[in-house]
């Protein structure tokens, strides 16, 4: 299976380009992967103790235009998993 987001999160190469706050957010997304599609950007930032600017930077560094595109790709990955 070709998971888009899961593969990105699991590659440690991306971690070398992240700040500590961005890495913390990526860890939260990885740990709460199944719940992310139900989150709004604001709720995700509140639960991850992060800012929206950090979320935007993480999305861009992962290759997405924004949170909605990341969320859509996570939903696609979850469909492939089920």
PDB file of C-alpha atoms in Angstrom, residues 25-58:
ATOM      1  CA  UNK A  25       3.280  18.927  16.358  1.00  0.00           C
ATOM      2  CA  UNK A  26       4.308  16.133  13.963  1.00  0.00           C
ATOM      3  CA  UNK A  27       4.559  13.778  16.946  1.00  0.00           C
ATOM      4  CA  UNK A  28       1.043  14.767  18.031  1.00  0.00           C
ATOM      5  CA  UNK A  29      -0.319  14.177  14.527  1.00  0.00           C
ATOM      6  CA  UNK A  30       1.386  10.791  14.374  1.00  0.00           C
ATOM      7  CA  UNK A  31       0.068   9.721  17.793  1.00  0.00           C
ATOM      8  CA  UNK A  32      -3.488  10.925  17.083  1.00  0.00           C
ATOM      9  CA  UNK A  33      -3.569  10.028  13.391  1.00  0.00           C
ATOM     10  CA  UNK A  34      -7.087   8.530  13.358  1.00  0.00           C
ATOM     11  CA  UNK A  35      -8.631  11.570  15.090  1.00  0.00           C
ATOM     12  CA  UNK A  36      -7.032  14.268  12.906  1.00  0.00           C
ATOM     13  CA  UNK A  37      -9.809  14.265  10.243  1.00  0.00           C
ATOM     14  CA  UNK A  38     -12.318  15.302  12.921  1.00  0.00           C
ATOM     15  CA  UNK A  39     -10.159  18.227  14.086  1.00  0.00           C
ATOM     16  CA  UNK A  40     -10.341  21.777  12.879  1.00  0.00           C
ATOM     17  CA  UNK A  41      -7.033  23.604  12.581  1.00  0.00           C
ATOM     18  CA  UNK A  42      -7.823  25.549  15.752  1.00  0.00           C
ATOM     19  CA  UNK A  43      -8.750  22.437  17.736  1.00  0.00           C
ATOM     20  CA  UNK A  44      -5.610  20.632  16.571  1.00  0.00           C
ATOM     21  CA  UNK A  45      -3.425  23.551  17.632  1.00  0.00           C
ATOM     22  CA  UNK A  46      -5.127  23.784  21.021  1.00  0.00           C
ATOM     23  CA  UNK A  47      -4.780  20.058  21.704  1.00  0.00           C
ATOM     24  CA  UNK A  48      -1.181  19.961  20.483  1.00  0.00           C
ATOM     25  CA  UNK A  49      -0.244  23.187  22.346  1.00  0.00           C
ATOM     26  CA  UNK A  50       0.890  24.660  19.070  1.00  0.00           C
ATOM     27  CA  UNK A  51       0.196  27.741  16.970  1.00  0.00           C
ATOM     28  CA  UNK A  52      -1.553  27.973  13.633  1.00  0.00           C
ATOM     29  CA  UNK A  53       1.644  29.355  12.117  1.00  0.00           C
ATOM     30  CA  UNK A  54       3.485  26.209  13.224  1.00  0.00           C
ATOM     31  CA  UNK A  55       0.735  24.061  11.730  1.00  0.00           C
ATOM     32  CA  UNK A  56       1.003  25.945   8.428  1.00  0.00           C
ATOM     33  CA  UNK A  57       4.784  25.499   8.351  1.00  0.00           C
ATOM     34  CA  UNK A  58       4.468  21.769   9.101  1.00  0.00           C
TER      35      UNK A  58
END
